[in-house]
Amino acid sequence: MDNTTKQRIALISVHGDPAIEIGKEEAGGQNVYVRNVGEALARLGWHVDMFTRKASADDPAIVEHGPRCRTIRLKAGPEEFVPRDNIFGYAGEFVENLLEFQQQEGVKYSLVHTNYWISSWVGMQWKKRQSIPQVHTYHSLGAVKYTSVETIPMIASTRLEIEKTVLETAERIVATSPQEQDHMRSLVSTKGNIDIIPCGTDIRRFGSIDRLAARQELGLNPDEKIVFYVGRFDPRKGIETLVRAMGRSQLRGKANLRLIIGGGSRPGQTDGIERERIEAIVAELGMTDFTTFTGRISDELLPAYYTAADVCVVPSHYEPFGLVAIEAMACGTPVVASDVGGLQFTVVPEETGLLAPPKDEVAFGIAIDRILSNPDWRSQLSRGARLRVEQKFSWDGVANQLSELYIKLIHNSAKVLVKAGI
Ligand code: UDP
């Protein structure tokens, strides 16, 4: 199939709006993934409609991202932010409005790619009404997540059941790392078809400036040793481990040390509780003078922050993929990450950074110190990090692999329909 015959496809991301500002409440990797995959697929010739829930009365119903690619916001529940664990009750309304939109526009979709378990249910309902092949990406697996959280939400049993059904019935599941595939097989089901296609990053945007220029742009001291975190404020992200690691004596003894913690919404929003908790620990450990909380970092400044850092730390308790790690590596910044999930796939210990057991502040402290204390070795890791991302994790490469998969599945489903005489 060449570009001229590529068809209309739907990406569904009920709770992760691909057109929203990233870094806002609950907006993170899934939003980035859907937006970048959608835009890259459109560049390859597909007509891409990305469906999400309208979460604010002020947001336009349709956002055009460029030729052949748009976000469509459907009414499903109140037009306000709803935490993801409370959204499922509105998924039925989402399905009805999706089908109505399709009818109004007079279009037909050749394939649906769903993201996260709530959207997987939407895709499965769609399949009950019309014949359409479904591809699904989990972004997070309940079966893994619930082993690392203290309180299991009410919705857990519904989620686990839906995650099992979609694995067994979707035409294809996309695991973003071999580790995620292993979790699906060992914890969810041995049935169903899985392909491994990783997440990606923009290798032109990340890696476009050098370290000195980045520090100048951000007004950061060229002599400081900068340790950087960016991401959502969620206890699963393990920011506390990083803070306590930085509070340890071998790091505290370093002159010109700076800890920069990026991301997070305004006070009063749900992630504000975690941010306040982390700020309190920083104060209690007497680290306020060398710790900076930047708040949300804009798309424009993010590459400079990664590049300015000596080391980027991803201390998550669980991480299905972890975009932050590859964004930092694309900027040539070594990563110290938890030895879990997708981070075991992206970070190669001693080549692109180091891995440490999750929640182990002593091990994190030692790993960070090793990199800060050896500038020559750091430069070597920096080159290894950039190389690994160039070879494995560009969005264009990822979109090409997804495109090939879609073509195959659309072709198979057409054959099935012909056989059935439909
Ligand atoms: N991010 C951002 N600005 C911020 C905070 C986060 O752009 O202030 C982006 C970050 O660059 C990354 C994404 O949010 O692309 C987080 O994705 P990741 O997979 O690391 O974590 P998730 O949010 O999916 O748990």
CSV table of C-alpha atoms and ligand atoms in Angstrom, one decimal:
chain,number,residue,atom,x,y,z
A,1,MET,CA,0.0,0.0,0.0
A,2,ASP,CA,1.6,3.4,-0.9
A,3,ASN,CA,0.9,6.8,0.5
A,4,THR,CA,-2.0,7.6,-1.8
A,5,THR,CA,-4.0,4.5,-0.6
A,6,LYS,CA,-3.4,4.9,3.1
A,7,GLN,CA,-6.7,5.2,4.9
A,8,ARG,CA,-8.5,6.9,7.8
A,9,ILE,CA,-7.6,5.6,11.2
A,10,ALA,CA,-8.8,6.5,14.8
A,11,LEU,CA,-6.5,6.8,17.8
A,12,ILE,CA,-8.4,6.8,21.0
A,13,SER,CA,-7.1,8.3,24.2
A,14,VAL,CA,-10.1,9.0,26.4
A,15,HIS,CA,-8.2,10.5,29.4
A,16,GLY,CA,-4.9,11.7,27.7
A,17,ASP,CA,-5.7,14.6,25.4
A,18,PRO,CA,-3.1,14.8,22.7
A,19,ALA,CA,-3.6,18.5,22.1
A,20,ILE,CA,-3.3,19.6,25.7
A,21,GLU,CA,-0.2,21.3,27.3
A,22,ILE,CA,2.0,18.5,28.7
A,23,GLY,CA,3.0,18.7,32.3
A,24,LYS,CA,-0.4,19.8,33.4
A,25,GLU,CA,-2.5,17.7,35.8
A,26,GLU,CA,-2.2,14.0,34.9
A,27,ALA,CA,-0.9,15.0,31.4
A,28,GLY,CA,2.3,13.0,30.7
A,29,GLY,CA,3.7,10.2,28.5
A,30,GLN,CA,0.4,9.0,27.0
A,31,ASN,CA,-0.5,12.4,25.7
A,32,VAL,CA,3.0,12.8,24.2
A,33,TYR,CA,2.8,9.3,22.6
A,34,VAL,CA,-0.6,9.8,21.0
A,35,ARG,CA,0.2,13.2,19.7
A,36,ASN,CA,3.6,12.2,18.2
A,37,VAL,CA,2.4,8.9,16.8
A,38,GLY,CA,-0.6,10.6,15.3
A,39,GLU,CA,1.4,13.4,13.7
A,40,ALA,CA,4.1,11.1,12.4
A,41,LEU,CA,1.5,8.7,10.9
A,42,ALA,CA,-0.2,11.6,9.1
A,43,ARG,CA,3.2,12.5,7.7
A,44,LEU,CA,3.3,9.0,6.3
A,45,GLY,CA,0.0,9.6,4.5
A,46,TRP,CA,-2.6,8.3,6.9
A,47,HIS,CA,-5.7,10.3,7.8
A,48,VAL,CA,-5.5,10.4,11.6
A,49,ASP,CA,-8.4,11.4,14.0
A,50,MET,CA,-7.4,11.4,17.6
A,51,PHE,CA,-10.4,11.1,19.9
A,52,THR,CA,-10.3,12.3,23.5
A,53,ARG,CA,-12.7,13.4,26.3
A,54,LYS,CA,-13.6,17.1,26.4
A,55,ALA,CA,-12.2,18.0,29.8
A,56,SER,CA,-12.8,21.8,29.8
A,57,ALA,CA,-15.7,24.0,28.4
A,58,ASP,CA,-13.0,26.4,27.1
A,59,ASP,CA,-11.2,23.8,24.9
A,60,PRO,CA,-12.2,23.7,21.2
A,61,ALA,CA,-14.0,20.6,20.1
A,62,ILE,CA,-11.6,20.1,17.2
A,63,VAL,CA,-7.9,20.9,17.0
A,64,GLU,CA,-6.1,20.6,13.7
A,65,HIS,CA,-2.5,19.5,14.1
A,66,GLY,CA,-1.6,19.8,10.4
A,67,PRO,CA,-2.7,18.2,7.2
A,68,ARG,CA,-4.6,14.9,7.8
A,69,CYS,CA,-4.3,15.0,11.6
A,70,ARG,CA,-6.7,16.4,14.2
A,71,THR,CA,-7.8,16.0,17.8
A,72,ILE,CA,-11.5,15.6,18.3
A,73,ARG,CA,-12.9,16.2,21.8
A,74,LEU,CA,-16.1,14.3,22.6
A,75,LYS,CA,-18.6,15.0,25.4
A,76,ALA,CA,-18.4,12.3,28.0
A,77,GLY,CA,-19.4,13.4,31.5
A,78,PRO,CA,-18.8,16.9,32.9
A,79,GLU,CA,-16.6,19.3,30.8
A,80,GLU,CA,-14.0,19.5,33.6
A,81,PHE,CA,-11.0,17.6,34.8
A,82,VAL,CA,-11.9,14.2,36.2
A,83,PRO,CA,-9.2,11.9,37.7
A,84,ARG,CA,-8.5,8.9,35.5
A,85,ASP,CA,-9.8,6.4,38.1
A,86,ASN,CA,-13.3,8.1,37.9
A,87,ILE,CA,-13.7,8.3,34.1
A,88,PHE,CA,-14.9,4.9,33.3
A,89,GLY,CA,-18.5,5.7,34.2
A,90,TYR,CA,-18.5,8.1,31.2
A,91,ALA,CA,-17.0,5.7,28.7
A,92,GLY,CA,-20.5,4.5,27.4
A,93,GLU,CA,-21.4,8.1,26.5
A,94,PHE,CA,-18.0,8.5,24.8
A,95,VAL,CA,-18.8,5.4,22.6
A,96,GLU,CA,-22.2,6.8,21.6
A,97,ASN,CA,-20.7,10.2,20.7
A,98,LEU,CA,-17.9,8.6,18.7
A,99,LEU,CA,-20.3,6.7,16.6
A,100,GLU,CA,-22.5,9.7,16.1
A,101,PHE,CA,-19.5,11.8,15.0
A,102,GLN,CA,-18.6,9.2,12.5
A,103,GLN,CA,-22.1,9.2,11.1
A,104,GLN,CA,-22.3,13.0,11.0
A,105,GLU,CA,-19.0,13.2,9.1
A,106,GLY,CA,-19.9,10.3,6.8
A,107,VAL,CA,-16.5,8.7,7.3
A,108,LYS,CA,-15.4,5.2,7.9
A,109,TYR,CA,-12.3,4.2,9.9
A,110,SER,CA,-10.2,1.3,8.7
A,111,LEU,CA,-8.5,0.6,12.1
A,112,VAL,CA,-8.7,1.8,15.7
A,113,HIS,CA,-5.6,2.1,18.0
A,114,THR,CA,-6.6,2.4,21.6
A,115,ASN,CA,-4.5,3.8,24.5
A,116,TYR,CA,-4.9,2.8,28.2
A,117,TRP,CA,-7.5,0.4,29.5
A,118,ILE,CA,-10.5,2.9,29.4
A,119,SER,CA,-10.0,3.4,25.7
A,120,SER,CA,-9.5,-0.3,25.1
A,121,TRP,CA,-13.1,-0.8,26.4
A,122,VAL,CA,-14.3,1.9,24.0
A,123,GLY,CA,-12.5,0.1,21.1
A,124,MET,CA,-14.1,-3.2,22.1
A,125,GLN,CA,-17.6,-1.7,22.2
A,126,TRP,CA,-17.0,-0.2,18.7
A,127,LYS,CA,-16.0,-3.6,17.4
A,128,LYS,CA,-19.3,-5.0,18.7
A,129,ARG,CA,-21.1,-2.5,16.4
A,130,GLN,CA,-18.9,-2.4,13.4
A,131,SER,CA,-16.2,-4.6,11.9
A,132,ILE,CA,-12.9,-2.8,12.7
A,133,PRO,CA,-9.5,-4.2,13.6
A,134,GLN,CA,-8.2,-3.0,17.0
A,135,VAL,CA,-4.6,-2.3,18.1
A,136,HIS,CA,-4.0,-1.5,21.8
A,137,THR,CA,-1.2,0.0,23.8
A,138,TYR,CA,-1.6,-0.3,27.6
A,139,HIS,CA,0.7,2.6,28.8
A,140,SER,CA,0.3,1.0,32.3
A,141,LEU,CA,-0.8,-2.4,33.4
A,142,GLY,CA,-3.1,-2.7,36.4
A,143,ALA,CA,-1.6,-6.1,37.3
A,144,VAL,CA,1.8,-4.5,37.7
A,145,LYS,CA,0.8,-1.1,39.1
A,146,TYR,CA,-1.4,-2.5,41.9
A,147,THR,CA,1.6,-4.4,43.3
A,148,SER,CA,3.4,-1.1,44.0
A,149,VAL,CA,0.7,1.2,45.4
A,150,GLU,CA,-0.6,1.4,48.9
A,151,THR,CA,-4.3,1.9,48.2
A,152,ILE,CA,-6.0,-0.1,45.5
A,153,PRO,CA,-8.8,2.0,43.8
A,154,MET,CA,-12.4,0.7,43.6
A,155,ILE,CA,-12.1,0.4,39.8
A,156,ALA,CA,-9.3,-2.2,40.1
A,157,SER,CA,-11.3,-5.4,39.4
A,158,THR,CA,-13.0,-3.8,36.4
A,159,ARG,CA,-9.7,-2.6,35.0
A,160,LEU,CA,-8.0,-6.0,35.4
A,161,GLU,CA,-10.9,-7.8,33.7
A,162,ILE,CA,-10.9,-5.4,30.7
A,163,GLU,CA,-7.1,-5.5,30.4
A,164,LYS,CA,-7.3,-9.3,30.1
A,165,THR,CA,-10.2,-9.3,27.6
A,166,VAL,CA,-8.4,-6.8,25.3
A,167,LEU,CA,-5.2,-8.8,25.4
A,168,GLU,CA,-7.1,-11.9,24.3
A,169,THR,CA,-9.3,-10.2,21.6
A,170,ALA,CA,-7.6,-7.2,20.0
A,171,GLU,CA,-6.1,-7.9,16.6
A,172,ARG,CA,-2.7,-6.8,18.0
A,173,ILE,CA,-1.3,-5.5,21.3
A,174,VAL,CA,1.7,-3.2,21.1
A,175,ALA,CA,4.1,-3.7,24.0
A,176,THR,CA,6.5,-0.8,24.3
A,177,SER,CA,9.3,-2.9,25.7
A,178,PRO,CA,10.2,-6.7,26.1
A,179,GLN,CA,9.7,-6.2,29.9
A,180,GLU,CA,6.1,-5.0,29.3
A,181,GLN,CA,5.4,-8.1,27.1
A,182,ASP,CA,6.8,-10.4,29.8
A,183,HIS,CA,4.4,-8.8,32.3
A,184,MET,CA,1.4,-9.3,30.0
A,185,ARG,CA,2.3,-12.9,29.6
A,186,SER,CA,3.1,-13.7,33.2
A,187,LEU,CA,0.4,-11.6,34.9
A,188,VAL,CA,-2.5,-11.1,32.4
A,189,SER,CA,-2.9,-13.9,29.9
A,190,THR,CA,-1.0,-16.3,27.7
A,191,LYS,CA,-3.5,-15.7,24.9
A,192,GLY,CA,-3.5,-12.9,22.3
A,193,ASN,CA,-1.1,-11.4,19.8
A,194,ILE,CA,1.7,-9.0,20.9
A,195,ASP,CA,4.2,-7.0,18.9
A,196,ILE,CA,7.0,-5.0,20.5
A,197,ILE,CA,7.2,-1.4,19.1
A,198,PRO,CA,8.8,1.1,21.5
A,199,CYS,CA,7.9,4.7,22.3
A,200,GLY,CA,9.9,7.3,20.6
A,201,THR,CA,11.3,10.8,20.8
A,202,ASP,CA,12.1,13.8,18.6
A,203,ILE,CA,15.8,13.3,18.0
A,204,ARG,CA,16.1,16.7,16.2
A,205,ARG,CA,14.5,18.7,19.0
A,206,PHE,CA,16.2,16.8,21.8
A,207,GLY,CA,19.9,17.2,21.3
A,208,SER,CA,19.9,20.4,19.3
A,209,ILE,CA,22.1,22.6,21.6
A,210,ASP,CA,25.2,22.1,23.7
A,211,ARG,CA,25.5,22.1,27.4
A,212,LEU,CA,27.1,25.5,27.9
A,213,ALA,CA,24.5,27.2,25.6
A,214,ALA,CA,21.7,25.4,27.5
A,215,ARG,CA,23.0,26.7,30.8
A,216,GLN,CA,23.3,30.2,29.5
A,217,GLU,CA,19.8,30.1,28.1
A,218,LEU,CA,18.4,29.0,31.5
A,219,GLY,CA,20.7,31.3,33.6
A,220,LEU,CA,22.4,28.3,35.3
A,221,ASN,CA,25.9,28.4,36.7
A,222,PRO,CA,28.4,26.7,34.3
A,223,ASP,CA,30.3,25.2,37.3
A,224,GLU,CA,27.3,23.6,39.1
A,225,LYS,CA,26.8,19.8,39.2
A,226,ILE,CA,23.1,19.6,38.1
A,227,VAL,CA,20.9,16.7,38.9
A,228,PHE,CA,17.5,16.8,37.1
A,229,TYR,CA,14.1,15.2,37.4
A,230,VAL,CA,11.1,16.0,35.3
A,231,GLY,CA,7.7,14.4,35.2
A,232,ARG,CA,4.3,14.2,36.9
A,233,PHE,CA,4.1,14.6,40.7
A,234,ASP,CA,2.7,11.1,41.5
A,235,PRO,CA,4.0,8.9,44.3
A,236,ARG,CA,4.7,6.2,41.8
A,237,LYS,CA,7.4,8.4,40.3
A,238,GLY,CA,9.6,8.0,43.4
A,239,ILE,CA,10.7,11.6,43.6
A,240,GLU,CA,11.1,11.1,47.4
A,241,THR,CA,13.8,8.5,46.7
A,242,LEU,CA,15.8,11.0,44.6
A,243,VAL,CA,15.4,13.7,47.2
A,244,ARG,CA,16.6,11.4,50.0
A,245,ALA,CA,19.5,10.2,47.8
A,246,MET,CA,20.6,13.8,47.3
A,247,GLY,CA,20.4,14.4,51.1
A,248,ARG,CA,23.0,11.7,51.7
A,249,SER,CA,26.4,12.9,52.9
A,250,GLN,CA,28.6,11.9,49.9
A,251,LEU,CA,26.5,14.1,47.6
A,252,ARG,CA,25.9,16.9,50.1
A,253,GLY,CA,29.7,17.2,50.4
A,254,LYS,CA,30.0,18.2,46.8
A,255,ALA,CA,30.5,21.9,46.1
A,256,ASN,CA,28.1,23.6,43.6
A,257,LEU,CA,25.5,20.9,43.8
A,258,ARG,CA,22.0,21.7,42.4
A,259,LEU,CA,18.9,19.6,42.3
A,260,ILE,CA,16.2,20.7,39.7
A,261,ILE,CA,12.8,19.2,40.0
A,262,GLY,CA,10.6,20.0,37.0
A,263,GLY,CA,6.9,19.4,36.3
A,264,GLY,CA,3.7,19.7,38.3
A,265,SER,CA,0.6,21.8,38.3
A,266,ARG,CA,-0.5,24.8,40.3
A,267,PRO,CA,-1.3,24.3,44.1
A,268,GLY,CA,-4.8,22.9,44.7
A,269,GLN,CA,-4.8,20.4,41.9
A,270,THR,CA,-4.5,16.7,42.6
A,271,ASP,CA,-0.7,16.5,41.9
A,272,GLY,CA,-0.2,19.5,44.2
A,273,ILE,CA,-0.6,17.2,47.3
A,274,GLU,CA,2.5,15.1,46.2
A,275,ARG,CA,4.4,18.3,45.3
A,276,GLU,CA,3.8,19.7,48.8
A,277,ARG,CA,4.8,16.4,50.4
A,278,ILE,CA,8.1,16.5,48.4
A,279,GLU,CA,8.7,20.2,49.2
A,280,ALA,CA,8.3,19.3,52.9
A,281,ILE,CA,10.9,16.6,52.7
A,282,VAL,CA,13.3,18.9,50.9
A,283,ALA,CA,12.8,21.5,53.7
A,284,GLU,CA,13.1,18.9,56.5
A,285,LEU,CA,16.5,17.6,55.1
A,286,GLY,CA,17.7,21.2,54.9
A,287,MET,CA,18.1,21.1,51.1
A,288,THR,CA,16.1,24.2,50.1
A,289,ASP,CA,19.2,26.3,49.2
A,290,PHE,CA,20.3,23.9,46.5
A,291,THR,CA,16.9,22.7,45.2
A,292,THR,CA,14.8,24.4,42.6
A,293,PHE,CA,11.2,23.5,41.8
A,294,THR,CA,10.5,24.9,38.3
A,295,GLY,CA,6.9,23.9,37.9
A,296,ARG,CA,5.7,22.8,34.5
A,297,ILE,CA,8.5,23.1,31.9
A,298,SER,CA,7.4,24.2,28.4
A,299,ASP,CA,8.2,22.3,25.2
A,300,GLU,CA,10.5,25.1,24.2
A,301,LEU,CA,12.7,24.9,27.3
A,302,LEU,CA,12.6,21.2,28.0
A,303,PRO,CA,15.6,20.3,25.7
A,304,ALA,CA,17.7,23.0,27.4
A,305,TYR,CA,17.0,21.6,30.8
A,306,TYR,CA,17.9,18.1,29.8
A,307,THR,CA,21.1,19.2,28.1
A,308,ALA,CA,22.1,21.5,31.0
A,309,ALA,CA,21.9,18.6,33.5
A,310,ASP,CA,24.9,16.4,34.4
A,311,VAL,CA,22.6,13.6,35.1
A,312,CYS,CA,18.9,12.9,34.8
A,313,VAL,CA,17.2,10.7,37.4
A,314,VAL,CA,14.1,8.6,36.8
A,315,PRO,CA,13.4,7.0,40.2
A,316,SER,CA,9.9,5.4,39.4
A,317,HIS,CA,8.6,2.5,41.4
A,318,TYR,CA,7.0,1.2,38.2
A,319,GLU,CA,7.5,2.5,34.6
A,320,PRO,CA,6.0,0.7,31.5
A,321,PHE,CA,8.3,2.7,29.3
A,322,GLY,CA,9.4,6.1,30.6
A,323,LEU,CA,9.7,8.8,27.9
A,324,VAL,CA,11.8,11.0,30.2
A,325,ALA,CA,14.7,8.6,30.0
A,326,ILE,CA,15.0,8.6,26.2
A,327,GLU,CA,14.4,12.4,26.0
A,328,ALA,CA,17.4,12.9,28.4
A,329,MET,CA,19.5,10.4,26.5
A,330,ALA,CA,18.7,12.1,23.2
A,331,CYS,CA,20.2,15.2,24.7
A,332,GLY,CA,23.3,13.3,25.6
A,333,THR,CA,22.6,13.3,29.4
A,334,PRO,CA,23.3,10.0,31.2
A,335,VAL,CA,20.3,8.6,33.1
A,336,VAL,CA,20.2,7.0,36.6
A,337,ALA,CA,16.9,5.1,36.7
A,338,SER,CA,15.1,2.4,38.7
A,339,ASP,CA,15.8,-1.1,37.6
A,340,VAL,CA,12.2,-1.7,36.6
A,341,GLY,CA,10.0,-2.2,33.5
A,342,GLY,CA,10.8,-0.2,30.3
A,343,LEU,CA,13.7,1.5,32.0
A,344,GLN,CA,15.6,-1.8,31.9
A,345,PHE,CA,15.2,-1.7,28.1
A,346,THR,CA,16.0,2.0,27.4
A,347,VAL,CA,18.9,2.5,29.9
A,348,VAL,CA,21.9,0.2,29.4
A,349,PRO,CA,23.9,0.2,32.6
A,350,GLU,CA,27.5,1.4,32.3
A,351,GLU,CA,26.8,2.4,28.6
A,352,THR,CA,24.1,5.1,28.8
A,353,GLY,CA,23.7,5.5,32.5
A,354,LEU,CA,23.1,3.3,35.6
A,355,LEU,CA,20.2,1.3,37.1
A,356,ALA,CA,19.4,1.1,40.8
A,357,PRO,CA,16.8,-0.8,42.8
A,358,PRO,CA,13.6,1.2,43.1
A,359,LYS,CA,13.0,3.0,46.4
A,360,ASP,CA,16.7,2.4,47.3
A,361,GLU,CA,18.0,5.9,48.2
A,362,VAL,CA,21.5,4.6,49.1
A,363,ALA,CA,22.0,2.9,45.7
A,364,PHE,CA,20.6,6.0,43.9
A,365,GLY,CA,23.0,8.2,45.9
A,366,ILE,CA,26.0,6.0,45.0
A,367,ALA,CA,25.0,5.9,41.3
A,368,ILE,CA,24.5,9.7,41.0
A,369,ASP,CA,27.8,10.3,42.8
A,370,ARG,CA,29.7,8.0,40.4
A,371,ILE,CA,28.6,10.0,37.4
A,372,LEU,CA,29.1,13.4,39.0
A,373,SER,CA,32.6,12.4,40.2
A,374,ASN,CA,33.9,11.1,36.8
A,375,PRO,CA,33.5,13.8,34.1
A,376,ASP,CA,35.4,11.7,31.5
A,377,TRP,CA,33.3,8.7,32.0
A,378,ARG,CA,30.2,10.9,32.0
A,379,SER,CA,31.2,12.1,28.5
A,380,GLN,CA,31.5,8.5,27.4
A,381,LEU,CA,28.0,7.7,28.8
A,382,SER,CA,26.7,10.8,27.1
A,383,ARG,CA,27.8,9.6,23.7
A,384,GLY,CA,26.4,6.1,24.3
A,385,ALA,CA,23.1,7.6,25.4
A,386,ARG,CA,22.6,9.7,22.3
A,387,LEU,CA,23.7,6.8,20.0
A,388,ARG,CA,21.2,4.4,21.6
A,389,VAL,CA,18.2,6.8,21.0
A,390,GLU,CA,19.3,7.5,17.4
A,391,GLN,CA,19.4,3.8,16.7
A,392,LYS,CA,16.2,2.7,18.5
A,393,PHE,CA,13.8,5.4,19.6
A,394,SER,CA,13.0,8.0,16.9
A,395,TRP,CA,9.3,8.8,16.4
A,396,ASP,CA,9.6,8.4,12.7
A,397,GLY,CA,11.1,4.9,13.2
A,398,VAL,CA,8.3,4.1,15.6
A,399,ALA,CA,5.6,5.4,13.3
A,400,ASN,CA,7.0,3.4,10.4
A,401,GLN,CA,6.7,0.2,12.4
A,402,LEU,CA,3.2,1.0,13.4
A,403,SER,CA,2.3,1.9,9.9
A,404,GLU,CA,3.5,-1.5,8.6
A,405,LEU,CA,1.5,-3.2,11.3
A,406,TYR,CA,-1.7,-1.3,10.5
A,407,ILE,CA,-1.3,-2.1,6.8
A,408,LYS,CA,-1.0,-5.8,7.6
A,409,LEU,CA,-4.0,-5.8,9.9
A,410,ILE,CA,-6.2,-3.9,7.5
A,411,HIS,CA,-5.3,-6.3,4.8
A,412,ASN,CA,-6.1,-9.3,6.9
A,413,SER,CA,-9.4,-7.9,8.0
A,414,ALA,CA,-10.4,-7.2,4.4
A,415,LYS,CA,-9.6,-10.8,3.6
A,416,VAL,CA,-11.8,-12.0,6.5
A,417,LEU,CA,-14.7,-9.8,5.3
A,418,VAL,CA,-14.4,-11.1,1.7
A,419,LYS,CA,-14.4,-14.7,3.0
A,420,ALA,CA,-17.5,-14.1,5.0
A,421,GLY,CA,-19.1,-12.5,1.9
A,422,ILE,CA,-19.6,-9.1,3.6
B,1,UDP,N1,6.7,16.7,30.6
B,1,UDP,C1,6.8,17.9,30.1
B,1,UDP,N2,6.9,19.0,30.9
B,1,UDP,C2,6.8,18.9,32.2
B,1,UDP,C3,6.6,17.6,32.7
B,1,UDP,C4,6.6,16.5,31.9
B,1,UDP,O1,6.9,18.1,28.9
B,1,UDP,O2,6.8,19.9,33.0
B,1,UDP,C5,6.7,15.5,29.6
B,1,UDP,C6,8.0,14.8,29.5
B,1,UDP,O3,8.9,15.5,28.7
B,1,UDP,C7,7.6,13.4,28.9
B,1,UDP,C8,6.2,13.2,29.6
B,1,UDP,O4,5.8,14.5,30.1
B,1,UDP,O5,7.5,13.5,27.5
B,1,UDP,C9,6.2,12.2,30.7
B,1,UDP,O6,6.3,10.9,30.1
B,1,UDP,P1,6.8,9.6,30.9
B,1,UDP,O7,6.6,8.4,30.0
B,1,UDP,O8,8.2,9.8,31.4
B,1,UDP,O9,5.9,9.5,32.2
B,1,UDP,P2,4.3,9.3,32.4
B,1,UDP,O10,3.7,10.7,32.5
B,1,UDP,O11,3.7,8.6,31.2
B,1,UDP,O12,4.1,8.5,33.6
